[in-house]
Short mmCIF file of N, CA and C in Angstrom, two decimals:
data_model
loop_
_atom_site.label_atom_id
_atom_site.label_comp_id
_atom_site.label_asym_id
_atom_site.label_seq_id
_atom_site.Cartn_x
_atom_site.Cartn_y
_atom_site.Cartn_z
N MET P 1 -43.39 21.45 14.64
CA MET P 1 -42.45 20.34 14.58
C MET P 1 -41.63 20.32 15.87
N ASP P 2 -41.34 19.14 16.32
CA ASP P 2 -40.60 18.94 17.57
C ASP P 2 -39.15 19.44 17.41
N PRO P 3 -38.62 20.20 18.39
CA PRO P 3 -37.24 20.71 18.28
C PRO P 3 -36.20 19.60 18.17
N VAL P 4 -36.45 18.46 18.77
CA VAL P 4 -35.50 17.34 18.69
C VAL P 4 -35.41 16.84 17.25
N VAL P 5 -36.54 16.78 16.56
CA VAL P 5 -36.57 16.33 15.18
C VAL P 5 -35.81 17.33 14.30
N ILE P 6 -35.99 18.63 14.54
CA ILE P 6 -35.30 19.67 13.77
C ILE P 6 -33.79 19.55 13.97
N ILE P 7 -33.37 19.37 15.20
CA ILE P 7 -31.93 19.23 15.50
C ILE P 7 -31.39 17.97 14.84
N LEU P 8 -32.16 16.89 14.88
CA LEU P 8 -31.74 15.64 14.27
C LEU P 8 -31.60 15.80 12.75
N LEU P 9 -32.55 16.49 12.12
CA LEU P 9 -32.48 16.72 10.67
C LEU P 9 -31.27 17.59 10.32
N ILE P 10 -30.99 18.61 11.11
CA ILE P 10 -29.83 19.46 10.87
C ILE P 10 -28.55 18.64 11.01
N PHE P 11 -28.50 17.80 12.02
CA PHE P 11 -27.32 16.95 12.22
C PHE P 11 -27.12 15.99 11.04
N ILE P 12 -28.19 15.36 10.57
CA ILE P 12 -28.09 14.44 9.44
C ILE P 12 -27.63 15.19 8.19
N PHE P 13 -28.21 16.38 7.95
CA PHE P 13 -27.80 17.18 6.80
C PHE P 13 -26.31 17.53 6.89
N PHE P 14 -25.86 17.92 8.08
CA PHE P 14 -24.45 18.26 8.29
C PHE P 14 -23.55 17.06 8.00
N CYS P 15 -23.93 15.89 8.49
CA CYS P 15 -23.13 14.67 8.25
C CYS P 15 -23.05 14.34 6.77
N LEU P 16 -24.18 14.42 6.07
CA LEU P 16 -24.18 14.14 4.64
C LEU P 16 -23.31 15.15 3.88
N PHE P 17 -23.38 16.40 4.27
CA PHE P 17 -22.56 17.43 3.64
C PHE P 17 -21.08 17.14 3.85
N MET P 18 -20.69 16.77 5.06
CA MET P 18 -19.28 16.49 5.36
C MET P 18 -18.78 15.27 4.59
N VAL P 19 -19.59 14.25 4.45
CA VAL P 19 -19.19 13.07 3.68
C VAL P 19 -18.96 13.47 2.23
N TYR P 20 -19.88 14.24 1.65
CA TYR P 20 -19.72 14.69 0.27
C TYR P 20 -18.49 15.57 0.13
N TYR P 21 -18.31 16.51 1.03
CA TYR P 21 -17.19 17.46 0.95
C TYR P 21 -15.84 16.76 1.05
N THR P 22 -15.68 15.84 2.01
CA THR P 22 -14.40 15.16 2.16
C THR P 22 -14.12 14.23 0.99
N SER P 23 -15.13 13.56 0.45
CA SER P 23 -14.90 12.70 -0.72
C SER P 23 -14.54 13.55 -1.93
N HIS P 24 -15.13 14.72 -2.06
CA HIS P 24 -14.79 15.64 -3.15
C HIS P 24 -13.35 16.13 -3.02
N LEU P 25 -12.91 16.43 -1.79
CA LEU P 25 -11.53 16.87 -1.58
C LEU P 25 -10.54 15.77 -1.93
N LYS P 26 -10.85 14.53 -1.55
CA LYS P 26 -9.96 13.42 -1.85
C LYS P 26 -9.83 13.24 -3.35
N THR P 27 -10.95 13.33 -4.07
CA THR P 27 -10.91 13.19 -5.53
C THR P 27 -10.11 14.32 -6.15
N LYS P 28 -10.30 15.53 -5.63
CA LYS P 28 -9.58 16.69 -6.15
C LYS P 28 -8.08 16.55 -5.91
N SER P 29 -7.68 16.12 -4.70
CA SER P 29 -6.26 15.98 -4.41
C SER P 29 -5.64 14.85 -5.24
N LYS P 30 -6.36 13.77 -5.50
CA LYS P 30 -5.84 12.69 -6.34
C LYS P 30 -5.62 13.19 -7.76
N LYS P 31 -6.53 14.03 -8.25
CA LYS P 31 -6.36 14.59 -9.59
C LYS P 31 -5.16 15.52 -9.64
N GLU P 32 -4.99 16.33 -8.60
CA GLU P 32 -3.84 17.24 -8.55
C GLU P 32 -2.52 16.47 -8.52
N ILE P 33 -2.47 15.42 -7.74
CA ILE P 33 -1.26 14.59 -7.68
C ILE P 33 -1.00 13.94 -9.03
N SER P 34 -2.05 13.44 -9.65
CA SER P 34 -1.90 12.83 -10.97
C SER P 34 -1.38 13.84 -11.98
N ASN P 35 -1.88 15.07 -11.93
CA ASN P 35 -1.41 16.12 -12.84
C ASN P 35 0.06 16.45 -12.58
N LEU P 36 0.45 16.54 -11.30
CA LEU P 36 1.86 16.81 -10.97
C LEU P 36 2.76 15.69 -11.49
N LYS P 37 2.34 14.45 -11.30
CA LYS P 37 3.14 13.32 -11.79
C LYS P 37 3.23 13.34 -13.31
N ASP P 38 2.12 13.63 -13.99
CA ASP P 38 2.12 13.67 -15.45
C ASP P 38 3.03 14.77 -15.98
N GLN P 39 3.03 15.93 -15.34
CA GLN P 39 3.89 17.03 -15.78
C GLN P 39 5.36 16.64 -15.75
N ARG P 40 5.75 15.83 -14.79
CA ARG P 40 7.15 15.45 -14.62
C ARG P 40 7.46 14.07 -15.19
N GLN P 41 6.45 13.42 -15.75
CA GLN P 41 6.56 12.04 -16.21
C GLN P 41 7.06 11.14 -15.08
N ALA P 42 6.59 11.41 -13.88
CA ALA P 42 7.04 10.69 -12.69
C ALA P 42 6.23 9.41 -12.50
N SER P 43 6.93 8.38 -12.07
CA SER P 43 6.27 7.11 -11.79
C SER P 43 5.77 7.05 -10.35
N LEU P 44 6.43 7.78 -9.44
CA LEU P 44 6.06 7.75 -8.03
C LEU P 44 6.02 9.16 -7.45
N PHE P 45 5.21 9.33 -6.42
CA PHE P 45 5.11 10.61 -5.73
C PHE P 45 4.85 10.35 -4.25
N ILE P 46 5.47 11.16 -3.42
CA ILE P 46 5.16 11.15 -1.99
C ILE P 46 5.50 12.54 -1.43
N ALA P 47 4.79 12.96 -0.44
CA ALA P 47 5.07 14.23 0.23
C ALA P 47 5.45 13.92 1.68
N LEU P 48 6.68 14.31 2.05
CA LEU P 48 7.20 14.04 3.40
C LEU P 48 7.88 15.29 3.94
N ASN P 49 8.06 15.32 5.24
CA ASN P 49 8.78 16.42 5.87
C ASN P 49 10.29 16.17 5.80
N HIS P 50 11.01 17.19 5.38
CA HIS P 50 12.47 17.11 5.25
C HIS P 50 13.10 16.95 6.62
N PHE P 51 14.10 16.08 6.71
CA PHE P 51 14.83 15.90 7.94
C PHE P 51 16.24 16.46 7.82
N ASN P 52 16.95 16.05 6.74
CA ASN P 52 18.35 16.48 6.61
C ASN P 52 18.81 16.24 5.17
N GLY P 53 19.80 17.00 4.73
CA GLY P 53 20.45 16.74 3.45
C GLY P 53 20.20 17.77 2.37
N LEU P 54 19.11 18.49 2.44
CA LEU P 54 18.83 19.55 1.48
C LEU P 54 19.01 20.90 2.17
N PRO P 55 19.32 21.95 1.41
CA PRO P 55 19.52 23.27 2.03
C PRO P 55 18.18 23.97 2.32
N ILE P 56 17.34 23.27 3.07
CA ILE P 56 16.06 23.82 3.52
C ILE P 56 15.89 23.47 5.00
N ALA P 57 14.95 24.12 5.63
CA ALA P 57 14.72 23.90 7.06
C ALA P 57 14.17 22.50 7.33
N GLU P 58 14.49 22.00 8.50
CA GLU P 58 13.94 20.72 8.93
C GLU P 58 12.43 20.85 9.02
N ASN P 59 11.72 19.78 8.73
CA ASN P 59 10.26 19.68 8.76
C ASN P 59 9.56 20.47 7.67
N THR P 60 10.29 20.90 6.64
CA THR P 60 9.65 21.54 5.50
C THR P 60 8.99 20.47 4.65
N LEU P 61 7.71 20.66 4.35
CA LEU P 61 7.00 19.67 3.54
C LEU P 61 7.62 19.66 2.14
N THR P 62 8.02 18.46 1.69
CA THR P 62 8.72 18.30 0.43
C THR P 62 8.01 17.27 -0.42
N GLN P 63 7.75 17.63 -1.66
CA GLN P 63 7.17 16.69 -2.61
C GLN P 63 8.31 15.97 -3.30
N ILE P 64 8.24 14.63 -3.33
CA ILE P 64 9.30 13.82 -3.90
C ILE P 64 8.74 13.07 -5.10
N PHE P 65 9.41 13.23 -6.25
CA PHE P 65 8.99 12.59 -7.49
C PHE P 65 10.09 11.66 -7.99
N SER P 66 9.69 10.51 -8.49
CA SER P 66 10.63 9.62 -9.17
C SER P 66 10.41 9.82 -10.66
N CYS P 67 11.25 10.64 -11.27
CA CYS P 67 11.18 10.93 -12.70
C CYS P 67 12.05 9.91 -13.44
N PRO P 68 11.98 9.88 -14.77
CA PRO P 68 12.73 8.86 -15.51
C PRO P 68 14.24 8.83 -15.21
N ASN P 69 14.89 9.98 -15.10
CA ASN P 69 16.34 10.00 -14.93
C ASN P 69 16.80 10.62 -13.61
N GLU P 70 15.86 11.07 -12.80
CA GLU P 70 16.25 11.78 -11.59
C GLU P 70 15.14 11.71 -10.54
N TYR P 71 15.53 12.01 -9.32
CA TYR P 71 14.57 12.23 -8.25
C TYR P 71 14.47 13.74 -8.08
N GLU P 72 13.24 14.23 -8.01
CA GLU P 72 13.04 15.66 -7.83
C GLU P 72 12.43 15.90 -6.46
N PHE P 73 13.01 16.83 -5.73
CA PHE P 73 12.54 17.21 -4.40
C PHE P 73 12.05 18.66 -4.51
N LEU P 74 10.77 18.89 -4.31
CA LEU P 74 10.17 20.21 -4.48
C LEU P 74 9.70 20.72 -3.12
N ALA P 75 10.33 21.83 -2.68
CA ALA P 75 9.98 22.40 -1.38
C ALA P 75 10.03 23.93 -1.48
N ASN P 76 9.02 24.58 -0.99
CA ASN P 76 8.97 26.05 -0.99
C ASN P 76 9.23 26.63 -2.38
N ASN P 77 8.63 26.04 -3.39
CA ASN P 77 8.80 26.49 -4.78
C ASN P 77 10.24 26.41 -5.28
N THR P 78 11.05 25.58 -4.64
CA THR P 78 12.42 25.34 -5.08
C THR P 78 12.55 23.86 -5.42
N SER P 79 13.12 23.59 -6.59
CA SER P 79 13.27 22.22 -7.05
C SER P 79 14.72 21.79 -6.92
N PHE P 80 14.94 20.64 -6.30
CA PHE P 80 16.26 20.03 -6.18
C PHE P 80 16.21 18.72 -6.95
N LYS P 81 17.18 18.49 -7.83
CA LYS P 81 17.17 17.28 -8.64
C LYS P 81 18.40 16.45 -8.36
N LEU P 82 18.18 15.14 -8.19
CA LEU P 82 19.25 14.19 -7.91
C LEU P 82 19.26 13.15 -9.02
N ASP P 83 20.36 13.11 -9.77
CA ASP P 83 20.51 12.16 -10.87
C ASP P 83 20.45 10.74 -10.32
N LYS P 84 19.63 9.89 -10.93
CA LYS P 84 19.48 8.51 -10.45
C LYS P 84 20.77 7.72 -10.55
N ASN P 85 21.66 8.11 -11.46
CA ASN P 85 22.94 7.40 -11.59
C ASN P 85 23.84 7.63 -10.38
N LYS P 86 23.61 8.69 -9.63
CA LYS P 86 24.41 8.97 -8.44
C LYS P 86 23.90 8.23 -7.20
N VAL P 87 22.66 7.78 -7.23
CA VAL P 87 22.03 7.16 -6.07
C VAL P 87 22.59 5.75 -5.88
N THR P 88 23.08 5.48 -4.68
CA THR P 88 23.62 4.15 -4.37
C THR P 88 22.66 3.30 -3.54
N ASP P 89 21.72 3.96 -2.87
CA ASP P 89 20.77 3.21 -2.05
C ASP P 89 19.60 4.09 -1.66
N ILE P 90 18.46 3.47 -1.51
CA ILE P 90 17.28 4.11 -0.92
C ILE P 90 16.80 3.14 0.15
N SER P 91 16.60 3.65 1.35
CA SER P 91 16.20 2.75 2.44
C SER P 91 15.29 3.48 3.42
N ILE P 92 14.65 2.68 4.22
CA ILE P 92 13.86 3.20 5.33
C ILE P 92 14.55 2.71 6.59
N THR P 93 14.82 3.62 7.47
CA THR P 93 15.40 3.25 8.76
C THR P 93 14.56 3.89 9.84
N ASN P 94 14.76 3.45 11.06
CA ASN P 94 13.99 4.05 12.15
C ASN P 94 14.86 4.15 13.39
N ASN P 95 14.44 5.01 14.25
CA ASN P 95 15.04 5.05 15.57
C ASN P 95 13.91 5.00 16.59
N VAL P 96 14.22 4.45 17.71
CA VAL P 96 13.22 4.32 18.77
C VAL P 96 13.63 5.24 19.91
N GLU P 97 12.75 6.14 20.24
CA GLU P 97 12.99 7.02 21.37
C GLU P 97 12.27 6.44 22.57
N ILE P 98 13.00 6.29 23.63
CA ILE P 98 12.40 5.85 24.89
C ILE P 98 12.25 7.11 25.74
N GLN P 99 11.01 7.47 25.98
CA GLN P 99 10.76 8.65 26.79
C GLN P 99 10.27 8.21 28.16
N LYS P 100 10.90 8.79 29.16
CA LYS P 100 10.50 8.49 30.53
C LYS P 100 9.84 9.73 31.10
N SER P 101 8.73 9.53 31.74
CA SER P 101 8.04 10.63 32.40
C SER P 101 7.68 10.17 33.81
N TYR P 102 7.57 11.13 34.65
CA TYR P 102 7.26 10.83 36.03
C TYR P 102 5.93 11.47 36.39
N SER P 103 5.08 10.72 37.07
CA SER P 103 3.80 11.27 37.51
C SER P 103 3.59 10.87 38.97
N SER P 104 3.00 11.79 39.68
CA SER P 104 2.69 11.48 41.07
C SER P 104 1.19 11.37 41.21
N SER P 105 0.78 10.60 42.16
CA SER P 105 -0.64 10.33 42.36
C SER P 105 -1.17 11.19 43.50
N VAL P 106 -2.06 12.12 43.16
CA VAL P 106 -2.68 12.96 44.19
C VAL P 106 -3.59 12.12 45.06
N GLY P 107 -4.33 11.21 44.40
CA GLY P 107 -5.22 10.33 45.16
C GLY P 107 -4.46 9.46 46.13
N GLY P 108 -3.30 8.97 45.70
CA GLY P 108 -2.46 8.14 46.58
C GLY P 108 -1.94 8.94 47.76
N ALA P 109 -1.61 10.22 47.53
CA ALA P 109 -1.11 11.07 48.60
C ALA P 109 -2.21 11.33 49.63
N VAL P 110 -3.43 11.62 49.15
CA VAL P 110 -4.54 11.89 50.08
C VAL P 110 -4.88 10.63 50.87
N GLY P 111 -4.97 9.50 50.16
CA GLY P 111 -5.28 8.24 50.84
C GLY P 111 -4.22 7.88 51.85
N GLY P 112 -2.94 8.07 51.48
CA GLY P 112 -1.84 7.78 52.40
C GLY P 112 -1.87 8.69 53.61
N ALA P 113 -2.25 9.96 53.41
CA ALA P 113 -2.31 10.92 54.52
C ALA P 113 -3.41 10.55 55.49
N VAL P 114 -4.56 10.12 54.96
CA VAL P 114 -5.68 9.75 55.82
C VAL P 114 -5.32 8.54 56.66
N LEU P 115 -4.68 7.55 56.06
CA LEU P 115 -4.39 6.33 56.78
C LEU P 115 -3.16 6.43 57.68
N PHE P 116 -2.08 7.09 57.17
CA PHE P 116 -0.82 7.03 57.90
C PHE P 116 -0.19 8.39 58.18
N GLY P 117 -0.91 9.47 57.93
CA GLY P 117 -0.37 10.80 58.24
C GLY P 117 0.59 11.29 57.16
N PRO P 118 1.50 12.24 57.55
CA PRO P 118 2.39 12.85 56.57
C PRO P 118 3.31 11.85 55.87
N LEU P 119 3.80 10.86 56.58
CA LEU P 119 4.67 9.86 55.97
C LEU P 119 3.88 9.06 54.93
N GLY P 120 2.65 8.73 55.23
CA GLY P 120 1.79 8.01 54.28
C GLY P 120 1.51 8.84 53.04
N ALA P 121 1.38 10.18 53.21
CA ALA P 121 1.15 11.06 52.06
C ALA P 121 2.37 11.05 51.14
N MET P 122 3.56 11.06 51.73
CA MET P 122 4.78 11.05 50.92
C MET P 122 4.90 9.73 50.16
N ILE P 123 4.62 8.63 50.83
CA ILE P 123 4.74 7.32 50.18
C ILE P 123 3.62 7.13 49.15
N GLY P 124 2.41 7.49 49.50
CA GLY P 124 1.27 7.31 48.59
C GLY P 124 1.35 8.21 47.36
N GLY P 125 1.93 9.39 47.50
CA GLY P 125 2.02 10.32 46.38
C GLY P 125 3.34 10.25 45.64
N LYS P 126 4.16 9.24 45.97
CA LYS P 126 5.47 9.09 45.34
C LYS P 126 5.33 9.02 43.82
N SER P 127 6.22 9.71 43.16
CA SER P 127 6.14 9.73 41.69
C SER P 127 6.52 8.37 41.13
N LYS P 128 5.84 8.01 40.06
CA LYS P 128 6.07 6.74 39.41
C LYS P 128 6.60 6.99 38.00
N GLU P 129 7.51 6.16 37.58
CA GLU P 129 8.11 6.30 36.27
C GLU P 129 7.25 5.59 35.22
N LYS P 130 6.94 6.33 34.14
CA LYS P 130 6.22 5.75 33.01
C LYS P 130 7.15 5.81 31.80
N THR P 131 7.18 4.75 31.04
CA THR P 131 8.04 4.68 29.87
C THR P 131 7.18 4.51 28.63
N SER P 132 7.47 5.31 27.59
CA SER P 132 6.77 5.15 26.32
C SER P 132 7.80 5.10 25.19
N ARG P 133 7.48 4.32 24.18
CA ARG P 133 8.37 4.17 23.03
C ARG P 133 7.78 4.93 21.85
N ILE P 134 8.61 5.74 21.20
CA ILE P 134 8.19 6.47 20.00
C ILE P 134 9.11 6.02 18.87
N ILE P 135 8.52 5.51 17.81
CA ILE P 135 9.29 5.03 16.67
C ILE P 135 9.20 6.07 15.55
N ASN P 136 10.36 6.55 15.10
CA ASN P 136 10.43 7.51 14.00
C ASN P 136 11.04 6.81 12.79
N ASN P 137 10.33 6.84 11.66
CA ASN P 137 10.82 6.25 10.42
C ASN P 137 11.38 7.35 9.52
N TYR P 138 12.41 7.00 8.76
CA TYR P 138 13.04 7.94 7.85
C TYR P 138 13.25 7.28 6.49
N LEU P 139 12.92 8.00 5.42
CA LEU P 139 13.24 7.58 4.06
C LEU P 139 14.55 8.26 3.70
N ILE P 140 15.57 7.46 3.35
CA ILE P 140 16.91 8.00 3.13
C ILE P 140 17.39 7.67 1.72
N PHE P 141 17.79 8.71 1.02
CA PHE P 141 18.42 8.59 -0.30
C PHE P 141 19.92 8.73 -0.08
N THR P 142 20.69 7.70 -0.42
CA THR P 142 22.15 7.74 -0.30
C THR P 142 22.71 7.91 -1.71
N TYR P 143 23.65 8.85 -1.86
CA TYR P 143 24.21 9.09 -3.19
C TYR P 143 25.66 9.50 -3.09
N LEU P 144 26.35 9.38 -4.24
CA LEU P 144 27.76 9.78 -4.32
C LEU P 144 27.84 11.14 -5.00
N ASP P 145 28.61 12.05 -4.39
CA ASP P 145 28.86 13.36 -4.96
C ASP P 145 30.35 13.61 -4.88
N ASN P 146 31.05 13.53 -6.03
CA ASN P 146 32.51 13.70 -6.08
C ASN P 146 33.21 12.74 -5.12
N ASN P 147 32.86 11.47 -5.20
CA ASN P 147 33.41 10.40 -4.35
C ASN P 147 33.14 10.61 -2.86
N GLU P 148 32.16 11.38 -2.53
CA GLU P 148 31.76 11.58 -1.14
C GLU P 148 30.33 11.07 -0.97
N ILE P 149 30.12 10.25 0.05
CA ILE P 149 28.79 9.71 0.31
C ILE P 149 27.97 10.78 1.03
N LYS P 150 26.78 11.04 0.49
CA LYS P 150 25.87 12.02 1.09
C LYS P 150 24.49 11.40 1.23
N TYR P 151 23.69 12.04 2.06
CA TYR P 151 22.36 11.53 2.37
C TYR P 151 21.34 12.65 2.29
N ILE P 152 20.13 12.28 1.88
CA ILE P 152 18.97 13.15 1.98
C ILE P 152 17.93 12.33 2.73
N ALA P 153 17.45 12.86 3.83
CA ALA P 153 16.54 12.09 4.68
C ALA P 153 15.23 12.85 4.92
N PHE P 154 14.17 12.08 5.03
CA PHE P 154 12.83 12.64 5.26
C PHE P 154 12.15 11.85 6.37
N HIS P 155 11.36 12.55 7.19
CA HIS P 155 10.51 11.87 8.16
C HIS P 155 9.49 11.08 7.34
N CYS P 156 9.38 9.81 7.63
CA CYS P 156 8.54 8.93 6.80
C CYS P 156 7.26 8.56 7.54
N SER P 157 6.17 9.18 7.14
CA SER P 157 4.90 8.88 7.78
C SER P 157 4.15 7.76 7.07
N SER P 158 4.47 7.54 5.80
CA SER P 158 3.79 6.51 5.02
C SER P 158 4.81 5.49 4.50
N VAL P 159 5.08 4.48 5.30
CA VAL P 159 6.08 3.48 4.95
C VAL P 159 5.68 2.70 3.71
N SER P 160 4.39 2.46 3.52
CA SER P 160 3.95 1.66 2.37
C SER P 160 4.26 2.38 1.05
N ILE P 161 4.04 3.68 0.98
CA ILE P 161 4.36 4.42 -0.25
C ILE P 161 5.87 4.56 -0.40
N ALA P 162 6.58 4.80 0.69
CA ALA P 162 8.04 4.92 0.63
C ALA P 162 8.67 3.62 0.15
N ASN P 163 8.08 2.49 0.52
CA ASN P 163 8.59 1.19 0.06
C ASN P 163 8.54 1.07 -1.46
N LYS P 164 7.62 1.77 -2.10
CA LYS P 164 7.54 1.74 -3.56
C LYS P 164 8.79 2.36 -4.18
N PHE P 165 9.34 3.41 -3.54
CA PHE P 165 10.58 4.02 -4.01
C PHE P 165 11.73 3.00 -3.91
N ILE P 166 11.75 2.27 -2.80
CA ILE P 166 12.81 1.27 -2.59
C ILE P 166 12.69 0.15 -3.63
N LYS P 167 11.47 -0.36 -3.82
CA LYS P 167 11.26 -1.44 -4.79
C LYS P 167 11.64 -1.00 -6.19
N GLU P 168 11.26 0.22 -6.57
CA GLU P 168 11.61 0.72 -7.90
C GLU P 168 13.12 0.85 -8.05
N PHE P 169 13.78 1.37 -7.00
CA PHE P 169 15.24 1.52 -7.05
C PHE P 169 15.91 0.15 -7.21
N LYS P 170 15.50 -0.82 -6.41
CA LYS P 170 16.11 -2.14 -6.48
C LYS P 170 15.84 -2.82 -7.82
N LYS P 171 14.64 -2.64 -8.34
CA LYS P 171 14.29 -3.23 -9.64
C LYS P 171 15.17 -2.64 -10.74
N ASN P 172 15.37 -1.35 -10.73
CA ASN P 172 16.16 -0.68 -11.77
C ASN P 172 17.66 -0.89 -11.61
N ASN P 173 18.10 -1.31 -10.44
CA ASN P 173 19.53 -1.49 -10.19
C ASN P 173 19.93 -2.94 -9.95
N GLN P 174 19.04 -3.88 -10.24
CA GLN P 174 19.35 -5.28 -9.98
C GLN P 174 20.41 -5.83 -10.91
N ASN P 175 20.55 -5.26 -12.10
CA ASN P 175 21.55 -5.76 -13.05
C ASN P 175 22.88 -5.06 -12.89
N THR P 176 22.97 -4.07 -12.03
CA THR P 176 24.22 -3.34 -11.84
C THR P 176 25.12 -4.16 -10.93
N THR P 177 26.28 -4.53 -11.44
CA THR P 177 27.19 -5.33 -10.64
C THR P 177 28.49 -4.58 -10.37
N SER P 178 28.57 -3.33 -10.80
CA SER P 178 29.82 -2.59 -10.61
C SER P 178 29.98 -2.22 -9.15
N THR P 179 31.21 -2.18 -8.71
CA THR P 179 31.55 -1.84 -7.33
C THR P 179 32.12 -0.44 -7.31
N THR P 180 31.64 0.35 -6.39
CA THR P 180 32.16 1.70 -6.22
C THR P 180 33.30 1.66 -5.22
N THR P 181 34.42 2.24 -5.57
CA THR P 181 35.56 2.29 -4.66
C THR P 181 35.80 3.73 -4.24
N ILE P 182 35.90 3.91 -2.94
CA ILE P 182 36.22 5.24 -2.39
C ILE P 182 37.50 5.10 -1.59
N ASN P 183 38.50 5.85 -1.98
CA ASN P 183 39.76 5.83 -1.26
C ASN P 183 39.66 6.70 -0.02
N LEU P 184 39.97 6.14 1.10
CA LEU P 184 39.91 6.86 2.38
C LEU P 184 41.25 7.46 2.74
#
């Protein structure tokens, strides 16, 4: 048998195996998430990295559940529960980081040196400013604790799932017309 055909068959077998394996993992993880939600009677679930507000390290992966009477934040086998009656808002906000970097052109320096000598090398290799925008989204739970406004924030990688938390919060609080007063 031709070695190219053998390599091609091995490659096809490998691809088929990877497709089966990844689809099996997705099914398994969906079942695990469903089991976790069922255990807590949770309507929503998302896993995000912690940013601020809980007594855990930043970027700790945290599972967030919307249970009937509370939000549960599970991180490092520690459960934090926030009574839904204390929550005043759930929102997604973002900040935009403008990062500037400088790069110099080696090719420009060589070309400038060939044409115009040392001065041409300096001009041709001059560093150029590049600007890039990085948008960071955050899912923020705002709540009252002893008349003090507090926040729990998470890096939000999945805005579409996080929006479900916001929609559920607004739906459940649309009939609430009471005003909270905080004396400053």
